[in-house]
Tab-separated table of C-alpha atoms in Angstrom:
chain	number	residue	atom	x	y	z
A	1	MET	CA	4.052	215.462	243.041
A	2	LYS	CA	7.206	217.124	241.691
A	3	PHE	CA	9.212	214.076	242.731
A	4	LEU	CA	6.897	211.747	240.841
A	5	PHE	CA	7.071	213.922	237.747
A	6	ALA	CA	10.857	213.928	237.986
A	7	LEU	CA	10.875	210.140	237.989
A	8	LEU	CA	8.888	210.159	234.767
A	9	LEU	CA	11.404	212.397	233.041
A	10	VAL	CA	14.574	210.571	234.057
A	11	PRO	CA	14.539	208.136	231.089
A	12	LEU	CA	13.964	210.994	228.675
A	13	LEU	CA	17.265	212.483	229.773
A	14	MET	CA	19.043	209.721	227.880
A	15	VAL	CA	18.633	212.064	224.946
A	16	PRO	CA	20.599	215.330	225.164
A	17	ALA	CA	18.391	218.065	226.568
A	18	PHE	CA	20.361	221.014	225.251
A	19	ALA	CA	21.472	219.902	221.789
A	20	GLU	CA	21.125	222.693	219.261
A	21	THR	CA	18.921	221.827	216.281
A	22	GLN	CA	18.428	223.642	213.001
A	23	THR	CA	16.299	222.504	210.061
A	24	LEU	CA	16.208	224.333	206.723
A	25	PRO	CA	14.962	223.416	203.225
A	26	THR	CA	17.212	223.338	200.194
A	27	ASP	CA	16.708	226.245	197.817
A	28	LYS	CA	14.295	224.246	195.630
A	29	ASN	CA	12.547	222.595	198.618
A	30	THR	CA	13.323	219.049	197.519
A	31	LEU	CA	14.860	218.154	200.877
A	32	ASP	CA	15.022	219.461	204.413
A	33	VAL	CA	18.462	219.385	206.007
A	34	LYS	CA	18.706	219.065	209.785
A	35	LEU	CA	21.752	219.801	211.930
A	36	THR	CA	22.094	218.652	215.533
A	37	TYR	CA	25.047	219.440	217.775
A	38	ASP	CA	26.009	220.244	221.337
A	39	PRO	CA	27.151	223.771	222.284
A	40	ILE	CA	30.349	224.443	220.333
A	41	GLU	CA	33.551	225.845	221.769
A	42	PRO	CA	36.262	227.310	219.516
A	43	GLY	CA	39.227	225.044	218.825
A	44	VAL	CA	37.424	221.927	220.111
A	45	GLN	CA	36.412	219.218	217.662
A	46	THR	CA	32.627	218.923	217.543
A	47	LYS	CA	30.546	216.241	215.841
A	48	ILE	CA	27.815	217.755	213.697
A	49	ASN	CA	24.972	215.335	213.020
A	50	ILE	CA	23.354	215.846	209.615
A	51	ASP	CA	20.011	214.390	208.526
A	52	PHE	CA	18.537	214.712	205.055
A	53	ILE	CA	14.756	214.706	205.505
A	54	ASN	CA	12.065	214.001	202.932
A	55	PRO	CA	9.630	216.911	203.505
A	56	GLN	CA	6.629	214.865	202.334
A	57	THR	CA	7.153	211.879	204.620
A	58	GLN	CA	9.181	213.643	207.326
A	59	LYS	CA	11.449	210.586	207.317
A	60	VAL	CA	15.194	210.455	206.804
A	61	GLN	CA	15.815	210.186	203.055
A	62	GLU	CA	18.264	207.433	202.143
A	63	HIS	CA	20.979	207.611	199.459
A	64	ILE	CA	21.989	211.249	199.178
A	65	ASP	CA	24.932	212.684	197.224
A	66	TYR	CA	26.171	215.879	198.846
A	67	THR	CA	29.124	218.109	199.603
A	68	VAL	CA	29.667	220.442	202.566
A	69	ALA	CA	31.996	223.261	203.590
A	70	VAL	CA	32.368	225.404	206.720
A	71	SER	CA	33.748	228.935	206.726
A	72	LYS	CA	33.982	232.064	208.853
A	73	ASP	CA	34.263	235.558	207.402
A	74	GLY	CA	35.145	234.085	204.025
A	75	GLU	CA	37.922	231.849	205.368
A	76	THR	CA	37.395	228.091	204.983
A	77	VAL	CA	37.832	225.937	208.096
A	78	PHE	CA	36.439	222.660	206.710
A	79	GLY	CA	36.018	221.255	203.202
A	80	PRO	CA	34.591	221.573	200.749
A	81	ILE	CA	34.606	217.778	200.738
A	82	PRO	CA	34.380	215.865	197.438
A	83	LEU	CA	30.928	214.744	196.388
A	84	THR	CA	30.025	212.136	199.016
A	85	HIS	CA	27.307	209.503	199.246
A	86	THR	CA	25.423	208.608	202.428
A	87	SER	CA	23.336	205.455	202.156
A	88	LEU	CA	21.556	206.062	205.467
A	89	GLY	CA	20.669	209.672	204.777
A	90	SER	CA	22.342	210.630	208.053
A	91	VAL	CA	25.980	211.340	208.724
A	92	LYS	CA	28.090	212.681	211.580
A	93	ILE	CA	31.049	214.911	210.683
A	94	PRO	CA	33.738	215.981	213.175
A	95	ILE	CA	34.654	219.646	212.675
A	96	GLU	CA	37.057	221.906	214.562
A	97	PHE	CA	35.865	225.506	214.595
A	98	ASN	CA	39.344	226.974	214.915
A	99	LEU	CA	38.848	230.648	214.042
A	100	GLY	CA	37.603	231.733	217.447
A	101	GLU	CA	34.148	232.620	218.664
A	102	GLY	CA	31.549	234.043	216.358
A	103	MET	CA	29.264	233.066	213.510
A	104	TYR	CA	30.311	230.317	211.082
A	105	SER	CA	28.569	229.319	207.844
A	106	MET	CA	27.944	225.653	206.987
A	107	ASP	CA	27.064	225.290	203.301
A	108	PHE	CA	25.592	222.186	201.642
A	109	GLU	CA	25.155	221.220	198.017
A	110	VAL	CA	22.933	218.220	197.198
A	111	GLU	CA	23.407	216.638	193.764
A	112	GLY	CA	21.749	213.215	193.914
A	113	ILE	CA	18.903	211.286	195.552
A	114	LEU	CA	18.426	207.508	195.375
A	115	PHE	CA	21.365	207.189	192.959
A	116	GLN	CA	19.752	209.671	190.546
A	117	PRO	CA	21.568	212.955	189.750
A	118	ILE	CA	19.514	216.093	190.377
A	119	PRO	CA	20.140	219.764	189.580
A	120	ARG	CA	22.322	221.118	192.373
A	121	GLU	CA	20.393	222.357	195.403
A	122	THR	CA	21.964	224.373	198.188
A	123	VAL	CA	21.282	225.335	201.784
A	124	SER	CA	23.363	227.344	204.270
A	125	PHE	CA	23.313	227.368	208.065
A	126	ASP	CA	24.627	229.962	210.505
A	127	ILE	CA	26.335	228.273	213.475
A	128	GLN	CA	27.206	230.283	216.559
A	129	VAL	CA	30.432	229.195	218.260
A	130	GLY	CA	31.219	230.170	221.837
A	131	GLU	CA	29.301	231.485	224.816
A	132	ALA	CA	26.310	232.689	222.824
A	133	ASN	CA	25.541	229.111	221.772
A	134	ALA	CA	25.463	227.597	225.273
A	135	GLN	CA	21.758	228.262	225.816
A	136	PRO	CA	18.890	225.993	226.882
A	137	ILE	CA	16.222	224.871	224.428
A	138	THR	CA	13.885	227.687	223.422
A	139	PRO	CA	10.513	227.168	225.131
A	140	PRO	CA	7.831	225.867	222.740
A	141	GLU	CA	5.716	229.006	223.016
A	142	GLU	CA	8.601	231.003	221.549
A	143	ASN	CA	9.523	228.743	218.642
A	144	ASN	CA	5.968	227.610	217.873
A	145	GLY	CA	7.130	224.043	217.495
A	146	GLU	CA	9.007	224.738	214.271
A	147	GLY	CA	12.156	222.894	213.322
A	148	ASN	CA	11.739	220.019	215.715
A	149	GLY	CA	12.533	217.489	213.043
A	150	ASP	CA	10.806	214.495	214.519
A	151	ASN	CA	12.973	212.050	212.698
A	152	GLY	CA	16.374	213.566	213.284
A	153	SER	CA	19.232	211.845	214.997
A	154	GLU	CA	20.391	212.157	218.492
A	155	ASN	CA	23.588	214.113	218.889
A	156	GLY	CA	26.485	212.976	221.033
A	157	GLY	CA	28.167	209.592	220.731
A	158	CYS	CA	28.550	208.784	224.440
A	159	LEU	CA	24.990	208.857	225.743
A	160	ILE	CA	23.081	206.030	227.313
A	161	ALA	CA	20.297	205.487	224.801
A	162	THR	CA	22.615	205.318	221.808
A	163	ALA	CA	25.033	203.032	223.642
A	164	THR	CA	22.235	200.726	224.791
A	165	PHE	CA	20.435	200.330	221.467
A	166	GLY	CA	23.475	200.629	219.234
A	167	SER	CA	22.434	203.444	216.906
A	168	GLU	CA	21.283	207.038	216.923
A	169	LEU	CA	18.524	205.956	214.526
A	170	ALA	CA	17.277	203.084	216.684
A	171	PRO	CA	13.471	203.193	217.144
A	172	GLN	CA	13.866	203.328	220.932
A	173	VAL	CA	16.057	206.423	220.703
A	174	GLN	CA	13.662	208.049	218.249
A	175	GLN	CA	10.792	207.313	220.636
A	176	LEU	CA	12.513	208.997	223.563
A	177	ARG	CA	13.485	212.011	221.485
A	178	GLU	CA	10.017	212.505	220.035
A	179	LEU	CA	8.357	212.106	223.425
A	180	ARG	CA	10.763	214.606	224.960
A	181	ASP	CA	10.439	217.199	222.179
A	182	ASN	CA	6.772	216.807	221.296
A	183	THR	CA	5.263	216.151	224.730
A	184	VAL	CA	7.422	216.923	227.761
A	185	LEU	CA	8.992	220.115	226.422
A	186	LYS	CA	5.541	221.439	225.587
A	187	THR	CA	4.997	222.043	229.322
A	188	ASN	CA	6.679	224.573	231.583
A	189	SER	CA	7.269	221.960	234.275
A	190	GLY	CA	9.012	219.691	231.761
A	191	ILE	CA	11.261	222.508	230.545
A	192	ALA	CA	12.081	223.559	234.115
A	193	PHE	CA	12.949	220.038	235.161
A	194	MET	CA	15.255	219.371	232.207
A	195	THR	CA	16.976	222.703	232.716
A	196	THR	CA	17.695	221.855	236.363
A	197	PHE	CA	18.695	218.261	235.737
A	198	ASN	CA	20.949	218.797	232.726
A	199	GLN	CA	24.247	219.358	234.539
A	200	PHE	CA	23.676	216.370	236.805
A	201	TYR	CA	22.840	214.087	233.891
A	202	TYR	CA	25.944	214.947	231.897
A	203	SER	CA	28.119	214.269	234.933
A	204	PHE	CA	27.520	210.502	234.668
A	205	SER	CA	25.926	209.577	231.321
A	206	PRO	CA	29.171	209.443	229.257
A	207	ALA	CA	30.746	207.098	231.810
A	208	VAL	CA	27.713	204.792	231.790
A	209	ALA	CA	27.652	204.713	227.984
A	210	ASP	CA	31.381	203.977	227.822
A	211	PHE	CA	30.975	201.138	230.304
A	212	GLU	CA	28.220	199.652	228.128
A	213	ARG	CA	30.567	199.630	225.146
A	214	GLU	CA	33.274	197.916	227.184
A	215	GLN	CA	30.924	195.391	228.785
A	216	PRO	CA	28.458	193.815	226.311
A	217	LEU	CA	26.739	191.952	229.145
A	218	PHE	CA	25.948	195.232	230.921
A	219	LYS	CA	24.569	196.578	227.633
A	220	GLU	CA	22.167	193.629	227.409
A	221	VAL	CA	21.123	194.178	231.021
A	222	MET	CA	20.357	197.808	230.210
A	223	LYS	CA	18.211	196.757	227.231
A	224	VAL	CA	16.160	194.410	229.402
A	225	THR	CA	15.885	197.046	232.128
A	226	LEU	CA	14.750	199.852	229.849
A	227	THR	CA	12.289	197.922	227.669
A	228	PRO	CA	9.350	197.887	230.144
A	229	MET	CA	9.805	201.600	230.804
A	230	LEU	CA	9.855	202.402	227.096
A	231	SER	CA	6.689	200.390	226.613
A	232	SER	CA	4.926	202.322	229.351
A	233	LEU	CA	6.131	205.688	228.045
A	234	SER	CA	4.697	204.870	224.617
A	235	ILE	CA	1.251	205.381	226.159
A	236	LEU	CA	1.920	209.123	226.047
A	237	ASN	CA	2.176	208.962	222.252
A	238	HIS	CA	-1.511	208.019	222.057
A	239	VAL	CA	-3.052	210.698	224.286
A	240	ASP	CA	-3.668	214.419	223.825
A	241	ILE	CA	-1.918	216.503	226.459
A	242	ASP	CA	-2.920	220.157	226.313
A	243	SER	CA	-2.190	221.428	229.817
A	244	GLU	CA	0.165	221.191	232.798
A	245	GLN	CA	-2.532	219.329	234.742
A	246	GLU	CA	-2.915	216.674	232.066
A	247	MET	CA	0.865	216.243	231.826
A	248	LEU	CA	1.126	215.766	235.581
A	249	GLY	CA	-1.851	213.407	235.619
A	250	TYR	CA	-0.541	211.157	232.885
A	251	GLY	CA	2.964	211.485	234.277
A	252	ILE	CA	1.987	210.310	237.729
A	253	SER	CA	0.048	207.413	236.223
A	254	ILE	CA	3.085	206.299	234.217
A	255	VAL	CA	5.313	206.632	237.283
A	256	LEU	CA	2.952	204.475	239.349
A	257	LEU	CA	2.870	201.896	236.561
A	258	ASN	CA	6.670	201.787	236.491
A	259	LEU	CA	6.890	201.585	240.267
A	260	GLY	CA	4.620	198.575	240.072
A	261	MET	CA	6.800	196.923	237.414
A	262	TYR	CA	10.228	197.747	238.832
A	263	VAL	CA	9.491	197.737	242.574
A	264	GLY	CA	6.133	196.119	243.276
A	265	ILE	CA	6.569	192.913	241.299
A	266	PRO	CA	10.106	192.180	242.601
A	267	VAL	CA	9.035	192.911	246.178
A	268	VAL	CA	6.027	190.598	245.895
A	269	GLY	CA	8.256	187.928	244.394
A	270	ILE	CA	10.784	188.220	247.217
A	271	VAL	CA	8.059	188.075	249.851
A	272	LYS	CA	6.499	185.006	248.250
A	273	LEU	CA	9.884	183.319	248.028
A	274	TYR	CA	10.585	184.115	251.670
A	275	GLN	CA	7.214	182.712	252.733
A	276	PHE	CA	7.770	179.590	250.631
A	277	ARG	CA	11.175	178.944	252.180
A	278	LYS	CA	9.844	179.669	255.669
A	279	ASN	CA	7.086	177.105	255.252
């Protein structure tokens, strides 16, 4: 049973399991700002993914004018950048946290939405750099499901889902992320599996994603290969899963469905072809 459940979770690992996520409102609550990033080491350039979220629709808000700065103990390490416009409402900024381990402050000012100036709104994040940040996702029972940010972007530019579908905001990537965060990580077995599998996954996923970028044909093959699995996983978005038993039950059903699509149908086809040629 554990093996079958593991098979179900493998595609969800195309989205980083241990990305750190923070979501805070601006001081006047006009927008929510979401940060997503992998564990940060001092002196190593890290890409911080930033999403500006409309709190009413919980969708990424397009056309935002903003500025951002990063500091530690009053000393600036990044910015403040000039007033900048993002048409997508999402942006990825490379930052080198070069003042050693500890707590950094990332400060935003938002001054326009949909090409309309607004009174300046601010929000500040505390970002831990170093060993203290390299922690697994907090179990759902401890964070009460807050700050998930269903419509945020996947962090990390070299992962399979982003490479396959071409964008961190692609619907397929969003589907995997939401299913992982809102369904699988609501169960202890899902959390335990992702914790165990994380190191193994990151040992090969960047290489696979890089190969997709170098070989467009392989990228198309991956799209065709993953589409049936994504379709089957979407079933979980339409059911209520309130217990470990229900998660395992639905999980095993999805695994059996995928085994039928990826193994059963090809095997039957090969057997039929063999019988046809034999006759």
